[in-house]
CSV table of C-alpha atoms and ligand atoms in Angstrom, one decimal:
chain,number,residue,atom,x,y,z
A,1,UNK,CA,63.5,147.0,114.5
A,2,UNK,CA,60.7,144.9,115.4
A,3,UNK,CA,58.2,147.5,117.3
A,4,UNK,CA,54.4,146.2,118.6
A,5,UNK,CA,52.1,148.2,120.5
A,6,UNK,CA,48.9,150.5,120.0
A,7,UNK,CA,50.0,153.5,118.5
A,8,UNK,CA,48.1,156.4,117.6
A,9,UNK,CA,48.6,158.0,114.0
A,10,UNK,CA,49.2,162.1,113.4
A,11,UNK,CA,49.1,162.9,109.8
A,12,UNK,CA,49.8,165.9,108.4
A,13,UNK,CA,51.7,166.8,105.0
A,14,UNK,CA,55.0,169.1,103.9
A,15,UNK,CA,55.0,171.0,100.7
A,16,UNK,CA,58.6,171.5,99.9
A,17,UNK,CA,60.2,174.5,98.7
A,18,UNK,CA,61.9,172.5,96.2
A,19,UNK,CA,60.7,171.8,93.1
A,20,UNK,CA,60.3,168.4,90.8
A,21,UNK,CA,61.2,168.1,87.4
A,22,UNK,CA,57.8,169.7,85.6
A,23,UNK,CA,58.1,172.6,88.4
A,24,UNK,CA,55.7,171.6,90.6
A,25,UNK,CA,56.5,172.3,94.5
A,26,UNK,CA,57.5,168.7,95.8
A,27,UNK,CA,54.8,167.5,98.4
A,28,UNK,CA,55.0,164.5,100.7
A,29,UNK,CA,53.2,162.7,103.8
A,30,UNK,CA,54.6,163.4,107.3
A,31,UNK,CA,53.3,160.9,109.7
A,32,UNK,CA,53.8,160.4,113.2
A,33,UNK,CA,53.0,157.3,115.0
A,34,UNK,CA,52.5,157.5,119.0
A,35,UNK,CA,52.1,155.0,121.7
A,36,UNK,CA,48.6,155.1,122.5
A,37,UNK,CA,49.2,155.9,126.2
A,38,UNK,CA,51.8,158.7,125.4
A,39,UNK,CA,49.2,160.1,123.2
A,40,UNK,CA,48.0,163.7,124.8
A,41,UNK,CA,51.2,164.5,125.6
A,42,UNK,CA,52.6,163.9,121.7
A,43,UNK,CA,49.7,165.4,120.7
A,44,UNK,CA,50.6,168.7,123.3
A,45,UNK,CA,53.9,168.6,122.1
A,46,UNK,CA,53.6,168.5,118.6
A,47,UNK,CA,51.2,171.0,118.3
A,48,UNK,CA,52.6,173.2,120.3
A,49,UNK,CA,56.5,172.6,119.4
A,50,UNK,CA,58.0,169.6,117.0
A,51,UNK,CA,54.8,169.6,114.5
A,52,UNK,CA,56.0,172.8,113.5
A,53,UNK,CA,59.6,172.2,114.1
A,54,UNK,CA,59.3,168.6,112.1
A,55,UNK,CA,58.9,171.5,108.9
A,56,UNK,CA,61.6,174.2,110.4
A,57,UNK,CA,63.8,171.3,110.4
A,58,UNK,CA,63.1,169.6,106.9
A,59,UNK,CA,62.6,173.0,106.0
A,60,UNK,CA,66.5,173.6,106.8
A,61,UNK,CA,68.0,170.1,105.4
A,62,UNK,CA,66.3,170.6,102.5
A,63,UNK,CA,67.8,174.1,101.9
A,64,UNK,CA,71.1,172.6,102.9
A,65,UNK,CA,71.4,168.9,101.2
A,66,UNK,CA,68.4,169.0,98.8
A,67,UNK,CA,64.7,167.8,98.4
A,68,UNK,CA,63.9,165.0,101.7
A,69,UNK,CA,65.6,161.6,99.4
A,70,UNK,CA,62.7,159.7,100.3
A,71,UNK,CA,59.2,161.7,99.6
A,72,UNK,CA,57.6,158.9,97.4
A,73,UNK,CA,57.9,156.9,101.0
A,74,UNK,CA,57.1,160.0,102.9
A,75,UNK,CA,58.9,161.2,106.4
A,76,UNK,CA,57.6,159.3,109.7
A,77,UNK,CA,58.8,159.3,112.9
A,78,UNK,CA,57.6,156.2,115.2
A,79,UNK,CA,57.8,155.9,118.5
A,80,UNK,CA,60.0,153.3,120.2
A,81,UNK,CA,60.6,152.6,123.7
A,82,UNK,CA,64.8,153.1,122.8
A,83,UNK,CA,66.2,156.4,122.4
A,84,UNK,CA,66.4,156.7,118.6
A,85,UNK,CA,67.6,155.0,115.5
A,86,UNK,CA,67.4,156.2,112.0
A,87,UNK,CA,65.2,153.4,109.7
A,88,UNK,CA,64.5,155.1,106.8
A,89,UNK,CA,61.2,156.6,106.2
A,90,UNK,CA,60.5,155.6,109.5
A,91,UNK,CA,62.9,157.4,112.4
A,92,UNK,CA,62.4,155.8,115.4
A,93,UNK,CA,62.0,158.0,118.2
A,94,UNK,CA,62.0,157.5,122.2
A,95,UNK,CA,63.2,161.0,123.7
A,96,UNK,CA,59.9,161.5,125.9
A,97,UNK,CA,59.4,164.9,124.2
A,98,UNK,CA,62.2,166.4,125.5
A,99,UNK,CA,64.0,170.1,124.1
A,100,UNK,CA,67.6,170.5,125.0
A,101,UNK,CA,68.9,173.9,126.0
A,102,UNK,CA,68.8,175.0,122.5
A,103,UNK,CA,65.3,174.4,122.3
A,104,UNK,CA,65.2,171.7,119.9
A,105,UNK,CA,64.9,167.7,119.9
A,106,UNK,CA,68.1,166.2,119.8
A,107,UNK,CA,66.8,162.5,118.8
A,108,UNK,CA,64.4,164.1,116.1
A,109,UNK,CA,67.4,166.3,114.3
A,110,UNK,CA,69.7,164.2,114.7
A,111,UNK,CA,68.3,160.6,113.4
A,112,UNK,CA,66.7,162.4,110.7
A,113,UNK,CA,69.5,164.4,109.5
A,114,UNK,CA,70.5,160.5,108.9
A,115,UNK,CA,67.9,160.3,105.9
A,116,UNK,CA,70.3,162.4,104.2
A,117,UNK,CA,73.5,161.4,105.7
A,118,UNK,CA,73.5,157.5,106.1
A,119,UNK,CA,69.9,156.6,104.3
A,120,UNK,CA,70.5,158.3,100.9
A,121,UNK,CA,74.3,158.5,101.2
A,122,UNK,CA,75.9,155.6,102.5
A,123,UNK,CA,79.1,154.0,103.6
A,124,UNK,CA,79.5,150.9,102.0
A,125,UNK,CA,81.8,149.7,104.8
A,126,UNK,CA,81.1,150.1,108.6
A,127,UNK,CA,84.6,151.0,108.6
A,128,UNK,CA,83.4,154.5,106.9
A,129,UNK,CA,80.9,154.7,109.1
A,130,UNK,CA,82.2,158.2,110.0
A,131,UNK,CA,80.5,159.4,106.8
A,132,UNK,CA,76.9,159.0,108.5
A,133,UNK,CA,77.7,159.7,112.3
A,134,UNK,CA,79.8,162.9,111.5
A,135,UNK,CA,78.2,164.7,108.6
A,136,UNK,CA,74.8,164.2,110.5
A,137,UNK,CA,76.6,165.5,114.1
A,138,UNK,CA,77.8,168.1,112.4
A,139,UNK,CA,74.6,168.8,110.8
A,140,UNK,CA,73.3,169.2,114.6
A,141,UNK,CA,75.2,172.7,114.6
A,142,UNK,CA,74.1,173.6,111.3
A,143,UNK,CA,70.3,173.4,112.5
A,144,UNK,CA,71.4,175.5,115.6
A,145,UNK,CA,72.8,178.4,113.0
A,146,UNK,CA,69.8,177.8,111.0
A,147,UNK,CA,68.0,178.7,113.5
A,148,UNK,CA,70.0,181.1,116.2
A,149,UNK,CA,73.1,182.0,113.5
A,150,UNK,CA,76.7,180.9,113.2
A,151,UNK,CA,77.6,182.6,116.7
A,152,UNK,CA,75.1,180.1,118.9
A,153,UNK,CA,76.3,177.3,116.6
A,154,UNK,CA,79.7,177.7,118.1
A,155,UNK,CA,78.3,177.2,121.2
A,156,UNK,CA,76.7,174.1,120.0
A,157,UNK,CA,79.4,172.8,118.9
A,158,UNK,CA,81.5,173.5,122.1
A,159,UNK,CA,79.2,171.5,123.5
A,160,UNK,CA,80.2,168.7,121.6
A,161,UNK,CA,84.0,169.3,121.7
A,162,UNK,CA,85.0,167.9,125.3
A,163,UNK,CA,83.5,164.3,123.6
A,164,UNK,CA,86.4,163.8,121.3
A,165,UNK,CA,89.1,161.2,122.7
A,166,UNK,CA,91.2,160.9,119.9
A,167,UNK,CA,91.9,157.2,120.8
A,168,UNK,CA,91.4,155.9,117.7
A,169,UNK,CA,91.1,157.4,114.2
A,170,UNK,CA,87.9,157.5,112.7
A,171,UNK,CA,88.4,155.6,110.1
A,172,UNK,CA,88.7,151.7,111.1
A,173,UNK,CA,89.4,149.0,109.0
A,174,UNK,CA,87.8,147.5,106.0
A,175,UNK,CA,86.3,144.0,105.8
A,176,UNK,CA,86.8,142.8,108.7
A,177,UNK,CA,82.8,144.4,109.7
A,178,UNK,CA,84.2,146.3,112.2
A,179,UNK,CA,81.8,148.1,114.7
A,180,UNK,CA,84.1,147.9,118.0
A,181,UNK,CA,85.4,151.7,118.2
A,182,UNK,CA,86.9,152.8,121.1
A,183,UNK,CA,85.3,156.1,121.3
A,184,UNK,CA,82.6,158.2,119.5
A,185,UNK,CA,85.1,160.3,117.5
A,186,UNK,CA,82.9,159.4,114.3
A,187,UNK,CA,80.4,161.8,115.8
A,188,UNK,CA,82.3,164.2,117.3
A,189,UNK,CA,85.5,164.5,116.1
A,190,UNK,CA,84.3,163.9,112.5
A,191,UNK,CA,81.6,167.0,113.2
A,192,UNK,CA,84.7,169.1,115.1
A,193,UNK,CA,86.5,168.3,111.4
A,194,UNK,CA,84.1,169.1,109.5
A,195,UNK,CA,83.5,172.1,111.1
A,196,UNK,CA,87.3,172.8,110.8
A,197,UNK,CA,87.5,172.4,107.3
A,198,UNK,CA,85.3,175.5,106.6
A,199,UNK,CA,87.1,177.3,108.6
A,200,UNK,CA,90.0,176.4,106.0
A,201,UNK,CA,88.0,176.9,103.4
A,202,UNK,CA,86.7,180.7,105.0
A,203,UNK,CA,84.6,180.8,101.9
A,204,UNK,CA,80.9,179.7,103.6
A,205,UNK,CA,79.1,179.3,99.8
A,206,UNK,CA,81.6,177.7,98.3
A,207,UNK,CA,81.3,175.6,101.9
A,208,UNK,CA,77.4,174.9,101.4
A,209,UNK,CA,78.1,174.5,97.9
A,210,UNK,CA,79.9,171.1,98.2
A,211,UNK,CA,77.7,169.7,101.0
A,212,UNK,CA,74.7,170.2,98.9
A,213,UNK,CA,76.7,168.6,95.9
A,214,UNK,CA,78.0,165.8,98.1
A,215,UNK,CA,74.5,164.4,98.1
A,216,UNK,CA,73.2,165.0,94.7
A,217,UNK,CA,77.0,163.3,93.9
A,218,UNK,CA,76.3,160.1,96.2
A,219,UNK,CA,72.1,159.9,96.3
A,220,UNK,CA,71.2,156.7,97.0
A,221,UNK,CA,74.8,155.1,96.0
A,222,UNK,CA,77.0,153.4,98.7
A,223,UNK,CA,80.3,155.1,98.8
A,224,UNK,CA,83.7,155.1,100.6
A,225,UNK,CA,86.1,157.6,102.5
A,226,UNK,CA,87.9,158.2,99.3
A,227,UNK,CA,84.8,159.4,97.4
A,228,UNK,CA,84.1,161.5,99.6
A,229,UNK,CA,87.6,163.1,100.3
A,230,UNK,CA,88.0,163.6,96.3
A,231,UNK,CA,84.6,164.7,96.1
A,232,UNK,CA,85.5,167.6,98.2
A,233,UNK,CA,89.1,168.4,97.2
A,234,UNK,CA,87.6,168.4,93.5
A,235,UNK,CA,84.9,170.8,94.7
A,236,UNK,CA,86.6,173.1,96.5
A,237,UNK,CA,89.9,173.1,94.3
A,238,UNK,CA,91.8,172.3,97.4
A,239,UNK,CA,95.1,169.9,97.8
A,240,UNK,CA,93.9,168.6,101.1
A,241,UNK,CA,95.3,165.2,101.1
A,242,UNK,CA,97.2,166.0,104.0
A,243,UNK,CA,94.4,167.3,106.2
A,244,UNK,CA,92.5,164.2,105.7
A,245,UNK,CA,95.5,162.3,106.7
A,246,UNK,CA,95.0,163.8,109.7
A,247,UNK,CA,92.3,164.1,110.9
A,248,UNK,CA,90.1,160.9,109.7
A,249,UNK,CA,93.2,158.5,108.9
A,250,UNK,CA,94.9,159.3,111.8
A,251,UNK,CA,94.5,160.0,115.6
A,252,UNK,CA,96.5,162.7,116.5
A,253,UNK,CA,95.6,166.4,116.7
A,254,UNK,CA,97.9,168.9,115.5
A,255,UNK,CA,99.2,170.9,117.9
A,256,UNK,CA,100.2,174.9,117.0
A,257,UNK,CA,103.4,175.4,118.6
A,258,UNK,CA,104.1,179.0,119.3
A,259,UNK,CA,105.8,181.9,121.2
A,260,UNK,CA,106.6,185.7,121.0
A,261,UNK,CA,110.7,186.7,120.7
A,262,UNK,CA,111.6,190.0,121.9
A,263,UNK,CA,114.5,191.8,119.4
A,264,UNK,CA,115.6,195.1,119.0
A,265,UNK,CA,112.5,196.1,120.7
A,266,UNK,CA,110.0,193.9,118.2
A,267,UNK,CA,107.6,190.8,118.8
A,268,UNK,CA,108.6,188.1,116.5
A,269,UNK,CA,105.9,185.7,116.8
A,270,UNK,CA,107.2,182.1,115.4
A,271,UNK,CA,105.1,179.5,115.1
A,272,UNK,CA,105.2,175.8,113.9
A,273,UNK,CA,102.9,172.9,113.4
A,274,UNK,CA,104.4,169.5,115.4
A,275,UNK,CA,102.7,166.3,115.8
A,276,UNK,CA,101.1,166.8,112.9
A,277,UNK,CA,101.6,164.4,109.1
A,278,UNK,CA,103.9,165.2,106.9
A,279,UNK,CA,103.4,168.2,104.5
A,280,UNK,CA,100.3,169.4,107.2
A,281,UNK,CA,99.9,173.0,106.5
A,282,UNK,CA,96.7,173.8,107.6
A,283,UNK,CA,96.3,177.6,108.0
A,284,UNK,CA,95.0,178.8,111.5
A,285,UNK,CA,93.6,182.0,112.6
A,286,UNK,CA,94.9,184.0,115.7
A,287,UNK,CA,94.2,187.2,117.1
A,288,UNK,CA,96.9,189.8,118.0
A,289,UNK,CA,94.7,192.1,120.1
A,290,UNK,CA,91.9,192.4,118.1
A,291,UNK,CA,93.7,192.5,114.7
A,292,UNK,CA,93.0,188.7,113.0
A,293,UNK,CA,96.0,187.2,111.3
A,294,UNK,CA,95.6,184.0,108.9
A,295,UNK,CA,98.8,181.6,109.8
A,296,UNK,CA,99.8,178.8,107.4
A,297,UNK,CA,102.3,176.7,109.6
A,298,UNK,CA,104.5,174.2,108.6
A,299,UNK,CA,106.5,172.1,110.1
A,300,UNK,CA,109.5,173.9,110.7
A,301,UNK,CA,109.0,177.8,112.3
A,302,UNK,CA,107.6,180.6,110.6
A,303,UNK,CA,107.7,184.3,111.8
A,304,UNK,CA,105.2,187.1,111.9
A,305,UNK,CA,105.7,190.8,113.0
A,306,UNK,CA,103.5,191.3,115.9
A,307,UNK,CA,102.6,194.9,117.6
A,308,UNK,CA,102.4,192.6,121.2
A,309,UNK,CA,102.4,189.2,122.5
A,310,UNK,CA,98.8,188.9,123.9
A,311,UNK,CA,98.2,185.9,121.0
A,312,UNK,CA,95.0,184.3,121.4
A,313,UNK,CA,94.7,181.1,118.8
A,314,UNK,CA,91.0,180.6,117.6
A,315,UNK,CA,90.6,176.9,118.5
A,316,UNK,CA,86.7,178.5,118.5
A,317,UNK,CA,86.9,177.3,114.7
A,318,UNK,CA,90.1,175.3,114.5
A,319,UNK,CA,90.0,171.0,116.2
A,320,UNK,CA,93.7,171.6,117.4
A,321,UNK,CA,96.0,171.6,120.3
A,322,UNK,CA,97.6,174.8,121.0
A,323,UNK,CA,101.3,174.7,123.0
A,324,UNK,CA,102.5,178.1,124.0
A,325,UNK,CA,106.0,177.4,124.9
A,326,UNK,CA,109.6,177.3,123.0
B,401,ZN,ZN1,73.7,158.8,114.4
């Protein structure tokens, strides 16, 4: 991006919490770079919200992914008369200031959770491009539980749900440069899997664990879908070759078929997983009342004891399609 205009500079610095090799509290420049005539209101802004959030928010990636991957360059956000893009060391920004109704700047959090995801750790095929878009949309929640805890987050991210079209899968093919998708599942599907796989997981350090070790793994290196998949299946000790299959190699959600049989005066819930790869057997979480059951489905029914049939499936936590229905 080619930018000219008469811009007006804020400087300021951020002393990171994280430390450098002789222990010494990383420290690095934090520049902002206005359009002259948008200057008072930057300048209101800024002081009064996003100068301090710029930190709450590098204050949170930092915690999550590690140190800011570019602090000899230093963090600056410029402004641009387009929405946003994420050049590294120097995020273009054109939001006009805005909050959204979680009270934070969408265009600031979410091209510079790209420094991380997409600037240090990049695809090295647009066809993996998913590796940027979703880990950084999916980052967007994490900032929201950062800030408001994992209960608003899922909010946030309910938010983002209804965007997923499933018209393509999010991976597209390699070497051909391929940009044209058909939908923004990369962002939004890839966060919504994301989010998913940790409620797999259920195990939130062993969770934060991996993302943080994703990036110190793949720091400035270019890397594929596959390093990233075995990254995490190595991490978390997990055979989740099948899950991946799924959900970034292929289109289709897995839908939880399921319904309550009455015998001899006892619910037998059964419950199967169909349009879903083979050897897909994802657990799920459902709520009998009030009393949480973990349900691994596989393709063929399963049966569980229930005290009623008022099932309630937590797609709250879960990217599937739910068919109640024999
Ligand atoms: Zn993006």
């Amino acid at each position: 991006t080619l930018n000219i205009g008469y811009y007006d500079r804020i400087r300021d610095y951020y002393t990171s919490e994280r430390k450098d090799s002789t222990g010494k509290n990383i420290s690095y420049l934090v520049d902002y770079f206005f359009l002259d005539y948008h200057s008072d209101r930057a300048k209101a802004f800024f002081a009064d919200t996003i100068y301090a959030r710029t930190k709450t928010m590098l204050k949170c990636y930092e915690k999550l992914f590690g140190v800011y991957p570019f602090a000899r360059d230093g963090y600056a956000l410029v402004e641009t008369p387009y929405w946003g893009m994420e050049h590294q060391s120097a995020v273009a920004y054109g939001n006009n200031f805005k909050l959204n109704n979680f009270g934070f700047d969408f265009i600031l959090i979410h091209e510079s959770a790209h420094e991380w995801w997409g600037n240090a750790v990049s695809c090295n095929d647009p066809a993996d491009m998913w590796i940027h878009e979703s880990f950084t949309t999916y980052t967007e929640a994490l900032f929201v539980e950062y800030l408001y805890g994992y209960k608003r987050s899922l909010e946030y991210l309910s938010m983002q749900k209804p965007n997923i079209a499933n018209k393509t899968p999010i991976q597209g093919p390699r070497g051909v440069n391929f940009h044209e998708r058909a939908d923004n599942d990369i962002y939004y599907k890839g966060s919504w899997m994301l989010h998913t796989l940790r409620s797999v997981l259920d195990n939130d350090s062993l969770w934060f664990g991996m993302l943080y070790g994703l990036q110190q793994e793949f720091k400035y290196k270019t890397i594929s879908t596959e390093d990233v998949t075995k990254y995490i299946e190595k991490y978390t000790n997990r055979n989740l070759e099948a899950f991946f299959r799924q959900y970034i190699y292929g289109n289709k959600l897995p839908t939880l078929q399921y319904f309550v049989e009455k015998k001899n005066g006892k619910n037998v819930l059964k419950y199967r997983w169909i349009n879903a790869v083979t050897g897909f057997e994802m657990p799920i979480d459902i709520y009998v009342k009030d009393k949480k059951y973990r349900l691994i489905p596989k393709s063929t029914y399963q049966t569980l004891n229930v005290e009623n049939d008022a099932i309630k499936v937590n797609t709250e936590r879960f990217l599937i399609e739910v068919l109640n229905q024999k």
